[in-house]
mmCIF file with all atom_site columns, C-alpha atoms in Angstrom:
data_model
loop_
_atom_site.group_PDB
_atom_site.id
_atom_site.type_symbol
_atom_site.label_atom_id
_atom_site.label_alt_id
_atom_site.label_comp_id
_atom_site.label_asym_id
_atom_site.label_entity_id
_atom_site.label_seq_id
_atom_site.pdbx_PDB_ins_code
_atom_site.Cartn_x
_atom_site.Cartn_y
_atom_site.Cartn_z
_atom_site.occupancy
_atom_site.B_iso_or_equiv
_atom_site.pdbx_formal_charge
_atom_site.auth_seq_id
_atom_site.auth_comp_id
_atom_site.auth_asym_id
_atom_site.auth_atom_id
_atom_site.pdbx_PDB_model_num
ATOM 1   C CA . LEU A 1 1   ? -114.685 -39.933 98.540  1.00 83.00 ? 1   LEU A CA 1
ATOM 2   C CA . MET A 1 2   ? -117.277 -41.530 96.575  1.00 84.00 ? 2   MET A CA 1
ATOM 3   C CA . LEU A 1 3   ? -114.264 -43.810 94.876  1.00 87.00 ? 3   LEU A CA 1
ATOM 4   C CA . TRP A 1 4   ? -112.937 -44.280 97.971  1.00 87.00 ? 4   TRP A CA 1
ATOM 5   C CA . LEU A 1 5   ? -116.675 -46.112 99.785  1.00 85.00 ? 5   LEU A CA 1
ATOM 6   C CA . LEU A 1 6   ? -116.935 -47.811 96.518  1.00 85.00 ? 6   LEU A CA 1
ATOM 7   C CA . ARG A 1 7   ? -113.653 -49.318 96.552  1.00 87.00 ? 7   ARG A CA 1
ATOM 8   C CA . ASP A 1 8   ? -113.043 -49.627 100.851 1.00 86.00 ? 8   ASP A CA 1
ATOM 9   C CA . ALA A 1 9   ? -116.661 -49.523 102.558 1.00 85.00 ? 9   ALA A CA 1
ATOM 10  C CA . ARG A 1 10  ? -117.221 -53.606 102.020 1.00 84.00 ? 10  ARG A CA 1
ATOM 11  C CA . THR A 1 11  ? -117.488 -54.506 105.758 1.00 85.00 ? 11  THR A CA 1
ATOM 12  C CA . GLU A 1 12  ? -117.721 -53.072 109.035 1.00 84.00 ? 12  GLU A CA 1
ATOM 13  C CA . GLY A 1 13  ? -114.175 -53.596 109.993 1.00 87.00 ? 13  GLY A CA 1
ATOM 14  C CA . GLU A 1 14  ? -113.352 -51.767 106.957 1.00 88.00 ? 14  GLU A CA 1
ATOM 15  C CA . VAL A 1 15  ? -115.495 -48.281 107.829 1.00 86.00 ? 15  VAL A CA 1
ATOM 16  C CA . ALA A 1 16  ? -114.225 -48.118 111.130 1.00 86.00 ? 16  ALA A CA 1
ATOM 17  C CA . SER A 1 17  ? -110.702 -48.151 110.379 1.00 89.00 ? 17  SER A CA 1
ATOM 18  C CA . ARG A 1 18  ? -111.137 -45.871 106.851 1.00 89.00 ? 18  ARG A CA 1
ATOM 19  C CA . PHE A 1 19  ? -113.388 -43.666 108.945 1.00 86.00 ? 19  PHE A CA 1
ATOM 20  C CA . GLN A 1 20  ? -111.244 -41.459 110.192 1.00 86.00 ? 20  GLN A CA 1
ATOM 21  C CA . HIS A 1 21  ? -110.022 -41.053 106.767 1.00 88.00 ? 21  HIS A CA 1
ATOM 22  C CA . TRP A 1 22  ? -112.876 -40.205 105.087 1.00 87.00 ? 22  TRP A CA 1
ATOM 23  C CA . ALA A 1 23  ? -114.269 -37.348 108.137 1.00 83.00 ? 23  ALA A CA 1
ATOM 24  C CA . HIS A 1 24  ? -112.728 -33.773 107.132 1.00 83.00 ? 24  HIS A CA 1
ATOM 25  C CA . PHE A 1 25  ? -113.473 -35.205 103.483 1.00 87.00 ? 25  PHE A CA 1
ATOM 26  C CA . PHE A 1 26  ? -117.559 -35.834 104.729 1.00 82.00 ? 26  PHE A CA 1
ATOM 27  C CA . SER A 1 27  ? -116.887 -32.278 106.892 1.00 81.00 ? 27  SER A CA 1
ATOM 28  C CA . GLU A 1 28  ? -116.134 -30.671 103.490 1.00 85.00 ? 28  GLU A CA 1
ATOM 29  C CA . LEU A 1 29  ? -119.055 -31.471 101.681 1.00 85.00 ? 29  LEU A CA 1
ATOM 30  C CA . GLY A 1 30  ? -121.162 -31.137 105.064 1.00 77.00 ? 30  GLY A CA 1
ATOM 31  C CA . SER A 1 31  ? -121.183 -27.647 104.337 1.00 80.00 ? 31  SER A CA 1
ATOM 32  C CA . ALA A 1 32  ? -121.174 -27.712 100.712 1.00 85.00 ? 32  ALA A CA 1
ATOM 33  C CA . PRO A 1 33  ? -124.076 -26.736 98.920  1.00 88.00 ? 33  PRO A CA 1
ATOM 34  C CA . SER A 1 34  ? -126.712 -29.750 98.778  1.00 86.00 ? 34  SER A CA 1
ATOM 35  C CA . GLY A 1 35  ? -123.790 -30.740 100.479 1.00 84.00 ? 35  GLY A CA 1
ATOM 36  C CA . LEU A 1 36  ? -126.196 -32.363 103.654 1.00 78.00 ? 36  LEU A CA 1
ATOM 37  C CA . HIS A 1 37  ? -128.364 -34.366 101.161 1.00 81.00 ? 37  HIS A CA 1
ATOM 38  C CA . ALA A 1 38  ? -124.380 -35.919 98.959  1.00 86.00 ? 38  ALA A CA 1
ATOM 39  C CA . ILE A 1 39  ? -123.480 -37.417 102.274 1.00 81.00 ? 39  ILE A CA 1
ATOM 40  C CA . GLU A 1 40  ? -127.596 -38.717 103.310 1.00 78.00 ? 40  GLU A CA 1
ATOM 41  C CA . ARG A 1 41  ? -127.073 -40.893 100.534 1.00 82.00 ? 41  ARG A CA 1
ATOM 42  C CA . LEU A 1 42  ? -123.123 -41.800 101.576 1.00 85.00 ? 42  LEU A CA 1
ATOM 43  C CA . LEU A 1 43  ? -124.490 -42.660 104.013 1.00 79.00 ? 43  LEU A CA 1
ATOM 44  C CA . ARG A 1 44  ? -127.112 -44.587 102.906 1.00 77.00 ? 44  ARG A CA 1
ATOM 45  C CA . TYR A 1 45  ? -124.778 -46.837 100.885 1.00 82.00 ? 45  TYR A CA 1
ATOM 46  C CA . ILE A 1 46  ? -122.109 -47.778 103.680 1.00 81.00 ? 46  ILE A CA 1
ATOM 47  C CA . VAL A 1 47  ? -125.179 -49.165 105.560 1.00 75.00 ? 47  VAL A CA 1
ATOM 48  C CA . GLN A 1 48  ? -126.524 -50.615 102.593 1.00 76.00 ? 48  GLN A CA 1
ATOM 49  C CA . VAL A 1 49  ? -123.468 -51.946 101.004 1.00 80.00 ? 49  VAL A CA 1
ATOM 50  C CA . ALA A 1 50  ? -120.950 -52.325 103.776 1.00 79.00 ? 50  ALA A CA 1
ATOM 51  C CA . GLN A 1 51  ? -121.604 -55.779 105.520 1.00 78.00 ? 51  GLN A CA 1
ATOM 52  C CA . GLY A 1 52  ? -122.542 -55.237 109.742 1.00 76.00 ? 52  GLY A CA 1
ATOM 53  C CA . ALA A 1 53  ? -121.754 -51.424 109.381 1.00 72.00 ? 53  ALA A CA 1
ATOM 54  C CA . THR A 1 54  ? -124.966 -49.475 110.842 1.00 73.00 ? 54  THR A CA 1
ATOM 55  C CA . ILE A 1 55  ? -125.912 -45.686 111.203 1.00 71.00 ? 55  ILE A CA 1
ATOM 56  C CA . GLU A 1 56  ? -125.116 -46.667 115.260 1.00 77.00 ? 56  GLU A CA 1
ATOM 57  C CA . LEU A 1 57  ? -120.948 -47.835 113.287 1.00 81.00 ? 57  LEU A CA 1
ATOM 58  C CA . ILE A 1 58  ? -121.055 -44.254 111.604 1.00 78.00 ? 58  ILE A CA 1
ATOM 59  C CA . HIS A 1 59  ? -122.546 -42.038 114.679 1.00 77.00 ? 59  HIS A CA 1
ATOM 60  C CA . GLU A 1 60  ? -119.249 -43.741 116.466 1.00 84.00 ? 60  GLU A CA 1
ATOM 61  C CA . GLN A 1 61  ? -117.266 -42.943 113.693 1.00 83.00 ? 61  GLN A CA 1
ATOM 62  C CA . LEU A 1 62  ? -118.924 -39.510 112.839 1.00 79.00 ? 62  LEU A CA 1
ATOM 63  C CA . ARG A 1 63  ? -118.507 -38.280 116.194 1.00 80.00 ? 63  ARG A CA 1
ATOM 64  C CA . ALA A 1 64  ? -114.804 -39.629 117.095 1.00 85.00 ? 64  ALA A CA 1
ATOM 65  C CA . HIS A 1 65  ? -113.211 -38.379 113.931 1.00 80.00 ? 65  HIS A CA 1
ATOM 66  C CA . SER A 1 66  ? -115.303 -35.258 112.893 1.00 76.00 ? 66  SER A CA 1
ATOM 67  C CA . PRO A 1 67  ? -117.412 -34.141 115.551 1.00 75.00 ? 67  PRO A CA 1
ATOM 68  C CA . ALA A 1 68  ? -118.362 -30.629 113.911 1.00 70.00 ? 68  ALA A CA 1
ATOM 69  C CA . LEU A 1 69  ? -120.714 -33.559 111.756 1.00 71.00 ? 69  LEU A CA 1
ATOM 70  C CA . GLU A 1 70  ? -122.335 -35.158 114.769 1.00 69.00 ? 70  GLU A CA 1
ATOM 71  C CA . GLU A 1 71  ? -125.907 -32.370 114.273 1.00 68.00 ? 71  GLU A CA 1
ATOM 72  C CA . THR A 1 72  ? -125.427 -32.640 110.959 1.00 67.00 ? 72  THR A CA 1
ATOM 73  C CA . PHE A 1 73  ? -125.082 -36.523 111.301 1.00 69.00 ? 73  PHE A CA 1
ATOM 74  C CA . MET A 1 74  ? -128.268 -36.300 113.667 1.00 68.00 ? 74  MET A CA 1
ATOM 75  C CA . THR A 1 75  ? -130.704 -34.471 111.483 1.00 69.00 ? 75  THR A CA 1
ATOM 76  C CA . ILE A 1 76  ? -130.019 -37.002 108.616 1.00 65.00 ? 76  ILE A CA 1
ATOM 77  C CA . GLU A 1 77  ? -129.770 -40.049 110.621 1.00 65.00 ? 77  GLU A CA 1
ATOM 78  C CA . GLN A 1 78  ? -133.627 -39.244 111.737 1.00 71.00 ? 78  GLN A CA 1
ATOM 79  C CA . GLN A 1 79  ? -134.259 -38.621 107.498 1.00 67.00 ? 79  GLN A CA 1
ATOM 80  C CA . LEU A 1 80  ? -132.950 -41.794 106.983 1.00 65.00 ? 80  LEU A CA 1
ATOM 81  C CA . ILE A 1 81  ? -135.589 -42.727 110.227 1.00 67.00 ? 81  ILE A CA 1
ATOM 82  C CA . ALA A 1 82  ? -138.267 -40.966 109.485 1.00 61.00 ? 82  ALA A CA 1
ATOM 83  C CA . LYS A 1 83  ? -138.012 -42.996 105.922 1.00 69.00 ? 83  LYS A CA 1
ATOM 84  C CA . GLY A 1 84  ? -137.496 -45.832 107.318 1.00 67.00 ? 84  GLY A CA 1
ATOM 85  C CA . GLU A 1 85  ? -140.951 -45.605 108.930 1.00 63.00 ? 85  GLU A CA 1
ATOM 86  C CA . LEU A 1 86  ? -142.925 -44.779 105.952 1.00 63.00 ? 86  LEU A CA 1
ATOM 87  C CA . LYS A 1 87  ? -141.045 -47.129 104.588 1.00 71.00 ? 87  LYS A CA 1
ATOM 88  C CA . GLY A 1 88  ? -142.395 -49.452 106.305 1.00 70.00 ? 88  GLY A CA 1
ATOM 89  C CA . ARG A 1 89  ? -145.724 -48.206 107.288 1.00 72.00 ? 89  ARG A CA 1
ATOM 90  C CA . ALA A 1 90  ? -146.513 -48.965 103.277 1.00 72.00 ? 90  ALA A CA 1
ATOM 91  C CA . GLU A 1 91  ? -144.926 -52.612 103.167 1.00 79.00 ? 91  GLU A CA 1
ATOM 92  C CA . GLY A 1 92  ? -147.548 -53.582 105.845 1.00 79.00 ? 92  GLY A CA 1
ATOM 93  C CA . ARG A 1 93  ? -150.114 -51.735 104.072 1.00 82.00 ? 93  ARG A CA 1
ATOM 94  C CA . ALA A 1 94  ? -149.741 -53.495 101.599 1.00 84.00 ? 94  ALA A CA 1
ATOM 95  C CA . GLU A 1 95  ? -148.951 -57.049 102.908 1.00 88.00 ? 95  GLU A CA 1
ATOM 96  C CA . GLY A 1 96  ? -152.180 -55.902 105.008 1.00 89.00 ? 96  GLY A CA 1
ATOM 97  C CA . GLU A 1 97  ? -154.289 -55.979 102.089 1.00 90.00 ? 97  GLU A CA 1
ATOM 98  C CA . LEU A 1 98  ? -152.421 -59.096 100.674 1.00 93.00 ? 98  LEU A CA 1
ATOM 99  C CA . LYS A 1 99  ? -154.156 -60.480 103.496 1.00 94.00 ? 99  LYS A CA 1
ATOM 100 C CA . GLY A 1 100 ? -157.546 -59.276 103.828 1.00 93.00 ? 100 GLY A CA 1
ATOM 101 C CA . LYS A 1 101 ? -157.835 -60.222 99.724  1.00 93.00 ? 101 LYS A CA 1
ATOM 102 C CA . ALA A 1 102 ? -156.499 -63.533 100.952 1.00 95.00 ? 102 ALA A CA 1
ATOM 103 C CA . GLU A 1 103 ? -159.081 -63.817 104.071 1.00 94.00 ? 103 GLU A CA 1
ATOM 104 C CA . ASN A 1 104 ? -161.542 -62.678 101.719 1.00 93.00 ? 104 ASN A CA 1
ATOM 105 C CA . VAL A 1 105 ? -161.142 -65.295 98.906  1.00 95.00 ? 105 VAL A CA 1
ATOM 106 C CA . LEU A 1 106 ? -161.045 -68.290 101.347 1.00 95.00 ? 106 LEU A CA 1
ATOM 107 C CA . ALA A 1 107 ? -164.182 -66.681 102.974 1.00 94.00 ? 107 ALA A CA 1
ATOM 108 C CA . VAL A 1 108 ? -166.229 -66.806 100.353 1.00 94.00 ? 108 VAL A CA 1
ATOM 109 C CA . LEU A 1 109 ? -165.552 -70.487 99.774  1.00 95.00 ? 109 LEU A CA 1
ATOM 110 C CA . GLU A 1 110 ? -166.477 -71.134 103.108 1.00 94.00 ? 110 GLU A CA 1
ATOM 111 C CA . VAL A 1 111 ? -169.577 -69.481 102.810 1.00 93.00 ? 111 VAL A CA 1
ATOM 112 C CA . ARG A 1 112 ? -170.639 -71.578 100.213 1.00 93.00 ? 112 ARG A CA 1
ATOM 113 C CA . GLY A 1 113 ? -169.286 -75.423 101.167 1.00 95.00 ? 113 GLY A CA 1
ATOM 114 C CA . LEU A 1 114 ? -166.021 -75.524 99.780  1.00 96.00 ? 114 LEU A CA 1
ATOM 115 C CA . VAL A 1 115 ? -163.476 -76.584 101.381 1.00 95.00 ? 115 VAL A CA 1
ATOM 116 C CA . ALA A 1 116 ? -159.658 -75.212 100.458 1.00 96.00 ? 116 ALA A CA 1
ATOM 117 C CA . THR A 1 117 ? -157.171 -77.857 102.126 1.00 97.00 ? 117 THR A CA 1
ATOM 118 C CA . ALA A 1 118 ? -153.685 -76.605 103.531 1.00 97.00 ? 118 ALA A CA 1
ATOM 119 C CA . GLU A 1 119 ? -152.198 -76.159 100.707 1.00 97.00 ? 119 GLU A CA 1
ATOM 120 C CA . HIS A 1 120 ? -155.445 -74.577 99.413  1.00 97.00 ? 120 HIS A CA 1
ATOM 121 C CA . ARG A 1 121 ? -154.580 -72.082 101.435 1.00 96.00 ? 121 ARG A CA 1
ATOM 122 C CA . ALA A 1 122 ? -150.778 -71.242 101.928 1.00 96.00 ? 122 ALA A CA 1
ATOM 123 C CA . ARG A 1 123 ? -151.906 -70.442 98.041  1.00 97.00 ? 123 ARG A CA 1
ATOM 124 C CA . ILE A 1 124 ? -153.730 -68.039 98.055  1.00 97.00 ? 124 ILE A CA 1
ATOM 125 C CA . PHE A 1 125 ? -152.297 -66.729 101.675 1.00 96.00 ? 125 PHE A CA 1
ATOM 126 C CA . ASP A 1 126 ? -148.697 -66.756 99.472  1.00 96.00 ? 126 ASP A CA 1
ATOM 127 C CA . CYS A 1 127 ? -150.164 -64.964 96.257  1.00 96.00 ? 127 CYS A CA 1
ATOM 128 C CA . ARG A 1 128 ? -148.880 -61.611 96.214  1.00 94.00 ? 128 ARG A CA 1
ATOM 129 C CA . ASP A 1 129 ? -150.781 -60.558 93.064  1.00 93.00 ? 129 ASP A CA 1
ATOM 130 C CA . VAL A 1 130 ? -153.422 -58.230 94.568  1.00 92.00 ? 130 VAL A CA 1
ATOM 131 C CA . ALA A 1 131 ? -155.237 -58.396 90.602  1.00 94.00 ? 131 ALA A CA 1
ATOM 132 C CA . ARG A 1 132 ? -154.852 -62.617 90.922  1.00 97.00 ? 132 ARG A CA 1
ATOM 133 C CA . LEU A 1 133 ? -157.415 -62.464 94.348  1.00 96.00 ? 133 LEU A CA 1
ATOM 134 C CA . ASP A 1 134 ? -159.709 -60.028 92.699  1.00 94.00 ? 134 ASP A CA 1
ATOM 135 C CA . ARG A 1 135 ? -159.695 -61.998 90.064  1.00 96.00 ? 135 ARG A CA 1
ATOM 136 C CA . TRP A 1 136 ? -160.097 -65.708 92.529  1.00 97.00 ? 136 TRP A CA 1
ATOM 137 C CA . HIS A 1 137 ? -162.563 -63.994 95.592  1.00 94.00 ? 137 HIS A CA 1
ATOM 138 C CA . ARG A 1 138 ? -164.529 -63.539 91.745  1.00 94.00 ? 138 ARG A CA 1
ATOM 139 C CA . ALA A 1 139 ? -164.455 -66.448 90.609  1.00 96.00 ? 139 ALA A CA 1
ATOM 140 C CA . ALA A 1 140 ? -164.846 -68.320 94.328  1.00 96.00 ? 140 ALA A CA 1
ATOM 141 C CA . ILE A 1 141 ? -168.182 -66.722 93.704  1.00 94.00 ? 141 ILE A CA 1
ATOM 142 C CA . THR A 1 142 ? -169.493 -69.132 91.103  1.00 94.00 ? 142 THR A CA 1
ATOM 143 C CA . ALA A 1 143 ? -166.827 -72.003 90.818  1.00 96.00 ? 143 ALA A CA 1
ATOM 144 C CA . ASP A 1 144 ? -166.982 -75.498 91.045  1.00 96.00 ? 144 ASP A CA 1
ATOM 145 C CA . SER A 1 145 ? -163.770 -76.788 92.786  1.00 96.00 ? 145 SER A CA 1
ATOM 146 C CA . VAL A 1 146 ? -161.330 -74.736 94.784  1.00 97.00 ? 146 VAL A CA 1
ATOM 147 C CA . GLU A 1 147 ? -159.188 -76.264 91.230  1.00 97.00 ? 147 GLU A CA 1
ATOM 148 C CA . ALA A 1 148 ? -161.266 -74.615 89.131  1.00 97.00 ? 148 ALA A CA 1
ATOM 149 C CA . MET A 1 149 ? -161.108 -71.198 91.479  1.00 97.00 ? 149 MET A CA 1
ATOM 150 C CA . LEU A 1 150 ? -157.414 -71.357 91.672  1.00 97.00 ? 150 LEU A CA 1
ATOM 151 C CA . ALA A 1 151 ? -157.072 -72.000 87.774  1.00 96.00 ? 151 ALA A CA 1
ATOM 152 C CA . SER A 1 152 ? -158.993 -68.723 86.523  1.00 92.00 ? 152 SER A CA 1
#
């Protein structure tokens, strides 16, 4: 099944037109030991690789060609959604941490009367390196200029 997916699951159209040929194998896999985990990985592969393929498309195909797997798919779909939500929350926290650190750097500069240009502000907010932002924060306390702080 994986070899067929590697070869034939590159677009939404390919998935839609070929799924009926794979349905039996998905059903067989669903009843195998560790089969649900394997199906989850295969479905994740399809969604990531097949251009335009979505969880909804896969759900439609399973409903049409392998109804016995629909309950199994719903469980997998819920797991994929939960994992996506957790990843989104983690990414949101990381983004919030970076934004907060950038704001702290700019606050110290402002309190000290050092003017950050739009270019400086963009560089600080675009920084994705927590250690660098921490270094800039410490340097902002004593730096003679924004340029000197950014060079630290």
